[in-house]
PDB file of C-alpha atoms in Angstrom:
ATOM      1  CA  MET A 163     -15.253 -17.531   3.419  1.00 48.00           C
ATOM      2  CA  PRO A 164     -12.542 -20.148   2.700  1.00 54.00           C
ATOM      3  CA  LYS A 165      -8.999 -18.860   3.256  1.00 54.00           C
ATOM      4  CA  ASP A 166      -8.059 -19.402  -0.379  1.00 61.00           C
ATOM      5  CA  ALA A 167     -11.163 -17.650  -1.767  1.00 72.00           C
ATOM      6  CA  PRO A 168      -9.427 -14.259  -2.263  1.00 75.00           C
ATOM      7  CA  ARG A 169      -6.597 -15.916  -4.176  1.00 85.00           C
ATOM      8  CA  ARG A 170      -9.085 -17.754  -6.388  1.00 91.00           C
ATOM      9  CA  TRP A 171     -10.803 -14.441  -7.064  1.00 94.00           C
ATOM     10  CA  ASP A 172      -7.444 -12.879  -7.962  1.00 95.00           C
ATOM     11  CA  ARG A 173      -6.586 -15.662 -10.396  1.00 93.00           C
ATOM     12  CA  ARG A 174     -10.034 -15.604 -11.979  1.00 95.00           C
ATOM     13  CA  MET A 175      -9.904 -11.832 -12.362  1.00 96.00           C
ATOM     14  CA  GLN A 176      -6.543 -12.058 -14.112  1.00 94.00           C
ATOM     15  CA  GLN A 177      -7.906 -14.702 -16.481  1.00 95.00           C
ATOM     16  CA  ARG A 178     -10.939 -12.572 -17.313  1.00 96.00           C
ATOM     17  CA  LEU A 179      -8.744  -9.547 -18.000  1.00 96.00           C
ATOM     18  CA  ALA A 180      -6.407 -11.638 -20.161  1.00 95.00           C
ATOM     19  CA  HIS A 181      -9.441 -12.640 -22.255  1.00 96.00           C
ATOM     20  CA  GLY A 182     -10.307  -8.980 -22.753  1.00 96.00           C
ATOM     21  CA  GLU A 183     -13.458  -9.005 -20.638  1.00 96.00           C
ATOM     22  CA  ALA A 184     -14.392  -5.349 -20.192  1.00 96.00           C
ATOM     23  CA  ALA A 185     -16.820  -6.200 -17.379  1.00 96.00           C
ATOM     24  CA  ALA A 186     -13.885  -7.567 -15.403  1.00 96.00           C
ATOM     25  CA  LEU A 187     -12.091  -4.238 -15.663  1.00 96.00           C
ATOM     26  CA  GLY A 188     -15.211  -2.464 -14.447  1.00 96.00           C
ATOM     27  CA  GLU A 189     -15.468  -4.825 -11.489  1.00 97.00           C
ATOM     28  CA  LEU A 190     -11.802  -4.339 -10.665  1.00 97.00           C
ATOM     29  CA  TYR A 191     -12.180  -0.563 -10.902  1.00 97.00           C
ATOM     30  CA  ASP A 192     -15.188  -0.561  -8.584  1.00 97.00           C
ATOM     31  CA  ARG A 193     -13.270  -2.567  -6.011  1.00 95.00           C
ATOM     32  CA  PHE A 194      -9.876  -0.826  -6.102  1.00 96.00           C
ATOM     33  CA  ALA A 195     -10.233   2.659  -7.630  1.00 96.00           C
ATOM     34  CA  SER A 196     -10.640   4.322  -4.231  1.00 95.00           C
ATOM     35  CA  LEU A 197      -7.478   2.587  -2.981  1.00 93.00           C
ATOM     36  CA  VAL A 198      -5.484   3.711  -6.023  1.00 96.00           C
ATOM     37  CA  HIS A 199      -6.787   7.270  -5.856  1.00 95.00           C
ATOM     38  CA  SER A 200      -6.158   7.640  -2.116  1.00 93.00           C
ATOM     39  CA  LEU A 201      -2.578   6.373  -2.410  1.00 93.00           C
ATOM     40  CA  ALA A 202      -1.880   8.655  -5.363  1.00 94.00           C
ATOM     41  CA  HIS A 203      -3.432  11.648  -3.629  1.00 93.00           C
ATOM     42  CA  ARG A 204      -1.410  10.978  -0.469  1.00 91.00           C
ATOM     43  CA  VAL A 205       1.788  11.131  -2.517  1.00 92.00           C
ATOM     44  CA  LEU A 206       0.865  13.963  -4.872  1.00 93.00           C
ATOM     45  CA  GLY A 207      -1.471  16.123  -2.807  1.00 92.00           C
ATOM     46  CA  ASP A 208      -3.460  16.984  -5.919  1.00 93.00           C
ATOM     47  CA  VAL A 209      -6.838  15.567  -6.944  1.00 96.00           C
ATOM     48  CA  ALA A 210      -6.354  16.033 -10.687  1.00 96.00           C
ATOM     49  CA  ALA A 211      -2.932  14.365 -10.589  1.00 95.00           C
ATOM     50  CA  ALA A 212      -4.376  11.493  -8.534  1.00 95.00           C
ATOM     51  CA  ASP A 213      -7.136  11.144 -11.145  1.00 97.00           C
ATOM     52  CA  ARG A 214      -4.512  10.783 -13.862  1.00 96.00           C
ATOM     53  CA  VAL A 215      -2.576   8.195 -11.896  1.00 96.00           C
ATOM     54  CA  THR A 216      -5.775   6.227 -11.307  1.00 97.00           C
ATOM     55  CA  ARG A 217      -6.545   6.247 -15.018  1.00 97.00           C
ATOM     56  CA  ASP A 218      -2.976   5.241 -15.888  1.00 96.00           C
ATOM     57  CA  VAL A 219      -2.938   2.374 -13.386  1.00 97.00           C
ATOM     58  CA  PHE A 220      -6.117   0.782 -14.699  1.00 97.00           C
ATOM     59  CA  THR A 221      -5.010   1.326 -18.277  1.00 97.00           C
ATOM     60  CA  HIS A 222      -1.792  -0.509 -17.474  1.00 96.00           C
ATOM     61  CA  ILE A 223      -3.699  -3.366 -15.849  1.00 97.00           C
ATOM     62  CA  TRP A 224      -6.018  -3.646 -18.858  1.00 97.00           C
ATOM     63  CA  GLU A 225      -3.114  -3.711 -21.287  1.00 96.00           C
ATOM     64  CA  ASN A 226      -0.809  -5.925 -19.174  1.00 96.00           C
ATOM     65  CA  PRO A 227      -2.863  -8.409 -17.123  1.00 95.00           C
ATOM     66  CA  GLU A 228      -0.082 -10.977 -17.438  1.00 94.00           C
ATOM     67  CA  ALA A 229       2.210  -8.673 -15.418  1.00 95.00           C
ATOM     68  CA  TYR A 230       0.427  -9.820 -12.273  1.00 94.00           C
ATOM     69  CA  ASP A 231       1.729 -13.084 -10.814  1.00 91.00           C
ATOM     70  CA  PRO A 232      -0.693 -14.578  -8.253  1.00 88.00           C
ATOM     71  CA  LYS A 233       2.187 -16.552  -6.754  1.00 87.00           C
ATOM     72  CA  GLN A 234       3.889 -13.331  -5.681  1.00 88.00           C
ATOM     73  CA  GLY A 235       1.050 -11.930  -3.594  1.00 89.00           C
ATOM     74  CA  PRO A 236      -2.512 -10.622  -3.562  1.00 92.00           C
ATOM     75  CA  LEU A 237      -3.907  -8.634  -6.475  1.00 94.00           C
ATOM     76  CA  ARG A 238      -4.718  -5.800  -4.090  1.00 93.00           C
ATOM     77  CA  SER A 239      -1.048  -5.474  -3.120  1.00 90.00           C
ATOM     78  CA  TRP A 240       0.074  -5.511  -6.748  1.00 95.00           C
ATOM     79  CA  ILE A 241      -2.390  -2.749  -7.642  1.00 96.00           C
ATOM     80  CA  ALA A 242      -1.308  -0.700  -4.621  1.00 93.00           C
ATOM     81  CA  THR A 243       2.313  -1.109  -5.696  1.00 91.00           C
ATOM     82  CA  LEU A 244       1.479   0.087  -9.222  1.00 94.00           C
ATOM     83  CA  ALA A 245      -0.345   3.101  -7.836  1.00 95.00           C
ATOM     84  CA  HIS A 246       2.509   3.953  -5.516  1.00 93.00           C
ATOM     85  CA  GLN A 247       5.147   3.583  -8.218  1.00 92.00           C
ATOM     86  CA  GLN A 248       3.236   5.731 -10.691  1.00 94.00           C
ATOM     87  CA  ALA A 249       2.484   8.428  -8.114  1.00 94.00           C
ATOM     88  CA  VAL A 250       6.095   8.610  -6.924  1.00 93.00           C
ATOM     89  CA  HIS A 251       7.320   8.713 -10.527  1.00 92.00           C
ATOM     90  CA  ARG A 252       4.916  11.544 -11.347  1.00 92.00           C
ATOM     91  CA  LEU A 253       5.885  13.507  -8.241  1.00 91.00           C
ATOM     92  CA  ARG A 254       9.587  13.152  -8.969  1.00 89.00           C
ATOM     93  CA  HIS A 255       9.117  14.070 -12.652  1.00 87.00           C
ATOM     94  CA  THR A 256       6.926  17.100 -11.892  1.00 86.00           C
ATOM     95  CA  GLU A 257       9.148  18.445  -9.149  1.00 83.00           C
ATOM     96  CA  SER A 258      12.348  17.812 -11.131  1.00 84.00           C
ATOM     97  CA  ALA A 259      10.917  19.650 -14.142  1.00 82.00           C
ATOM     98  CA  ALA A 260       9.933  22.614 -11.951  1.00 78.00           C
ATOM     99  CA  LEU A 261      13.406  22.632 -10.413  1.00 76.00           C
ATOM    100  CA  ALA A 262      15.029  22.583 -13.853  1.00 76.00           C
ATOM    101  CA  ARG A 263      12.884  25.531 -14.982  1.00 75.00           C
ATOM    102  CA  GLY A 264      13.821  27.471 -11.880  1.00 70.00           C
ATOM    103  CA  GLY A 265      10.247  27.354 -10.661  1.00 61.00           C
ATOM    104  CA  GLY A 266      10.847  24.857  -7.871  1.00 59.00           C
ATOM    105  CA  ALA A 267      12.229  25.630  -4.448  1.00 60.00           C
ATOM    106  CA  GLY A 268      15.167  23.842  -2.925  1.00 70.00           C
ATOM    107  CA  THR A 269      17.875  21.515  -4.194  1.00 77.00           C
ATOM    108  CA  PRO A 270      17.808  18.055  -5.808  1.00 77.00           C
ATOM    109  CA  GLU A 271      18.610  16.560  -2.412  1.00 81.00           C
ATOM    110  CA  GLU A 272      15.656  18.344  -0.837  1.00 80.00           C
ATOM    111  CA  LEU A 273      13.483  17.110  -3.694  1.00 77.00           C
ATOM    112  CA  GLU A 274      14.466  13.510  -2.982  1.00 82.00           C
ATOM    113  CA  ARG A 275      13.691  14.003   0.710  1.00 84.00           C
ATOM    114  CA  LYS A 276      10.273  15.356  -0.222  1.00 82.00           C
ATOM    115  CA  VAL A 277       9.618  12.345  -2.467  1.00 85.00           C
ATOM    116  CA  ARG A 278      10.708   9.925   0.264  1.00 85.00           C
ATOM    117  CA  ARG A 279       8.501  11.617   2.858  1.00 84.00           C
ATOM    118  CA  ALA A 280       5.461  11.553   0.587  1.00 85.00           C
ATOM    119  CA  SER A 281       6.138   7.952  -0.356  1.00 82.00           C
ATOM    120  CA  ALA A 282       6.532   6.832   3.262  1.00 85.00           C
ATOM    121  CA  ALA A 283       3.362   8.656   4.303  1.00 81.00           C
ATOM    122  CA  ALA A 284       1.389   6.895   1.582  1.00 83.00           C
ATOM    123  CA  ARG A 285       2.836   3.524   2.599  1.00 81.00           C
ATOM    124  CA  ALA A 286       1.914   4.191   6.225  1.00 83.00           C
ATOM    125  CA  ASP A 287      -1.655   5.049   5.256  1.00 81.00           C
ATOM    126  CA  TYR A 288      -1.928   1.880   3.208  1.00 82.00           C
ATOM    127  CA  ILE A 289      -0.533  -0.281   6.002  1.00 82.00           C
ATOM    128  CA  VAL A 290      -2.895   1.155   8.615  1.00 81.00           C
ATOM    129  CA  THR A 291      -6.000   0.764   6.454  1.00 80.00           C
ATOM    130  CA  ALA A 292      -5.056  -2.754   5.320  1.00 80.00           C
ATOM    131  CA  MET A 293      -3.850  -4.225   8.619  1.00 84.00           C
ATOM    132  CA  PRO A 294      -6.156  -6.588  10.519  1.00 87.00           C
ATOM    133  CA  ALA A 295      -8.906  -4.729  12.372  1.00 89.00           C
ATOM    134  CA  PRO A 296      -7.758  -5.754  15.900  1.00 91.00           C
ATOM    135  CA  LEU A 297      -4.302  -4.238  15.317  1.00 90.00           C
ATOM    136  CA  ARG A 298      -5.723  -1.092  13.750  1.00 87.00           C
ATOM    137  CA  ALA A 299      -8.157  -0.603  16.643  1.00 91.00           C
ATOM    138  CA  ALA A 300      -5.355  -0.934  19.196  1.00 91.00           C
ATOM    139  CA  LEU A 301      -3.182   1.612  17.372  1.00 87.00           C
ATOM    140  CA  GLU A 302      -6.049   4.073  17.020  1.00 87.00           C
ATOM    141  CA  LEU A 303      -6.798   3.904  20.741  1.00 89.00           C
ATOM    142  CA  ALA A 304      -3.163   4.194  21.789  1.00 87.00           C
ATOM    143  CA  TYR A 305      -1.945   6.865  19.379  1.00 78.00           C
ATOM    144  CA  PHE A 306      -5.006   8.882  18.388  1.00 75.00           C
ATOM    145  CA  GLN A 307      -6.934   8.719  21.642  1.00 86.00           C
ATOM    146  CA  ARG A 308      -3.817   8.631  23.863  1.00 87.00           C
ATOM    147  CA  ARG A 309      -4.785   5.473  25.753  1.00 89.00           C
ATOM    148  CA  ASP A 310      -2.072   3.515  27.511  1.00 90.00           C
ATOM    149  CA  TYR A 311      -1.956  -0.245  27.024  1.00 87.00           C
ATOM    150  CA  ARG A 312      -4.070  -0.885  30.159  1.00 92.00           C
ATOM    151  CA  GLN A 313      -6.811   1.484  28.954  1.00 94.00           C
ATOM    152  CA  THR A 314      -6.528   0.008  25.452  1.00 92.00           C
ATOM    153  CA  ALA A 315      -7.021  -3.481  26.887  1.00 93.00           C
ATOM    154  CA  ALA A 316     -10.091  -2.356  28.834  1.00 94.00           C
ATOM    155  CA  ASP A 317     -11.610  -0.558  25.828  1.00 93.00           C
ATOM    156  CA  LEU A 318     -11.086  -3.590  23.582  1.00 93.00           C
ATOM    157  CA  GLY A 319     -12.129  -6.129  26.182  1.00 95.00           C
ATOM    158  CA  VAL A 320      -8.855  -8.071  25.980  1.00 94.00           C
ATOM    159  CA  THR A 321      -6.061  -8.870  28.403  1.00 95.00           C
ATOM    160  CA  GLU A 322      -3.202  -6.434  28.916  1.00 94.00           C
ATOM    161  CA  ASP A 323      -0.813  -8.939  27.358  1.00 95.00           C
ATOM    162  CA  GLU A 324      -3.002  -9.150  24.259  1.00 95.00           C
ATOM    163  CA  ALA A 325      -3.191  -5.358  24.039  1.00 93.00           C
ATOM    164  CA  ARG A 326       0.601  -5.135  24.213  1.00 92.00           C
ATOM    165  CA  ARG A 327       0.909  -7.835  21.543  1.00 93.00           C
ATOM    166  CA  ARG A 328      -1.437  -6.009  19.187  1.00 91.00           C
ATOM    167  CA  LEU A 329       0.342  -2.701  19.695  1.00 92.00           C
ATOM    168  CA  ARG A 330       3.743  -4.307  19.151  1.00 91.00           C
ATOM    169  CA  LEU A 331       2.637  -6.014  15.932  1.00 90.00           C
ATOM    170  CA  GLY A 332       0.919  -2.872  14.685  1.00 87.00           C
ATOM    171  CA  LEU A 333       4.025  -0.786  15.287  1.00 86.00           C
ATOM    172  CA  GLN A 334       6.228  -3.381  13.617  1.00 86.00           C
ATOM    173  CA  LEU A 335       4.038  -3.204  10.543  1.00 82.00           C
ATOM    174  CA  LEU A 336       3.915   0.569  10.560  1.00 79.00           C
ATOM    175  CA  SER A 337       7.689   0.785  10.843  1.00 81.00           C
ATOM    176  CA  THR A 338       8.030  -0.986   7.477  1.00 76.00           C
ATOM    177  CA  ALA A 339       6.630   2.135   5.831  1.00 71.00           C
ATOM    178  CA  TYR A 340       9.912   3.859   6.661  1.00 70.00           C
ATOM    179  CA  ASP A 341      12.271   0.934   6.258  1.00 60.00           C
ATOM    180  CA  THR A 342      11.353  -0.868   3.022  1.00 48.00           C
ATOM    181  CA  ARG A 343      14.525  -1.736   1.082  1.00 45.00           C
ATOM    182  CA  ASP A 344      15.012  -2.680  -2.519  1.00 39.00           C
ATOM    183  CA  THR A 345      17.077  -5.549  -3.866  1.00 32.00           C
ATOM    184  CA  HIS A 346      20.294  -3.498  -3.622  1.00 36.00           C
ATOM    185  CA  GLY A 347      19.808  -2.828   0.093  1.00 41.00           C
ATOM    186  CA  THR A 348      18.807   0.799  -0.416  1.00 45.00           C
ATOM    187  CA  ARG A 349      15.533   2.198   0.720  1.00 47.00           C
ATOM    188  CA  ASP A 350      12.675   1.556  -1.668  1.00 46.00           C
ATOM    189  CA  THR A 351      10.228   4.430  -2.084  1.00 42.00           C
ATOM    190  CA  THR A 352       7.692   2.643  -4.238  1.00 44.00           C
ATOM    191  CA  ALA A 353       6.278  -0.579  -2.851  1.00 47.00           C
ATOM    192  CA  PRO A 354       3.810  -0.455   0.024  1.00 51.00           C
ATOM    193  CA  ALA A 355       3.758  -3.377   2.405  1.00 50.00           C
ATOM    194  CA  ASP A 356       0.699  -5.585   2.530  1.00 50.00           C
ATOM    195  CA  PRO A 357      -0.140  -6.274   6.170  1.00 48.00           C
ATOM    196  CA  THR A 358      -2.574  -9.102   5.484  1.00 44.00           C
ATOM    197  CA  GLY A 359      -0.435 -12.240   5.452  1.00 45.00           C
ATOM    198  CA  PRO A 360      -0.010 -14.740   8.263  1.00 36.00           C
ATOM    199  CA  THR A 361       3.662 -14.215   9.154  1.00 34.00           C
ATOM    200  CA  GLY A 362       5.888 -11.348  10.246  1.00 35.00           C
ATOM    201  CA  PRO A 363       7.210  -8.521   8.032  1.00 33.00           C
ATOM    202  CA  SER A 364       8.954 -10.017   5.019  1.00 31.00           C
ATOM    203  CA  TYR A 365      10.288  -8.298   1.907  1.00 28.00           C
ATOM    204  CA  GLY A 366      11.959 -10.424  -0.722  1.00 29.00           C
ATOM    205  CA  ALA A 367      13.540  -9.444  -4.001  1.00 28.00           C
ATOM    206  CA  HIS A 368      10.312 -10.568  -5.655  1.00 33.00           C
ATOM    207  CA  GLY A 369       6.698 -10.402  -4.628  1.00 45.00           C
ATOM    208  CA  TYR A 370       4.540  -7.460  -3.756  1.00 46.00           C
ATOM    209  CA  GLY A 371       5.790  -6.498  -0.312  1.00 44.00           C
ATOM    210  CA  ARG A 372       3.945  -9.030   1.842  1.00 37.00           C
ATOM    211  CA  ALA A 373       4.011  -8.397   5.584  1.00 32.00           C
ATOM    212  CA  LEU A 374       2.509  -9.733   8.826  1.00 23.00           C
TER     213      LEU A 374
END
């Protein structure tokens, strides 16, 4: 597949949505609903709440297709960002309301820590599932199967230097889940990184959190 084929698909999908093509929304839903739902569920820990976030995200896309700018990153990353933002907003709203009613445990500071932890966990999940397969395989061997870099190299059939490189890049990407900052220099709890680009981790004031 040509390298620019995904971007052409993204632009064409946006155009179809802007023209009110219901079939385009169905196609988009089939491709990305599981991503949206899994991110929302990772943040919220509740299937029904994740269902609502999924519905809200695709409603927003249907009503605001022009909000996506292909120049700022892949459509997949934009949709993941929407899902993450909506899930974090819902978690904060729900927990804050419970706290105000006296039905929630802890303090506002503990609530914010809970939101940040849930947000970071969802970002980490997204990064691992979206990173290039060679990096993901190296991380899974090293950190889930407890292989050292020599064993990882042997299992993958690559040199030890290549195994170390893949592990280093994978860890660099994963670390962005816990160190994404907004435009004011404070930690951002909404936008997952997209580990599918050709360069190193990069988070600008605009764009959809492109990395690698």
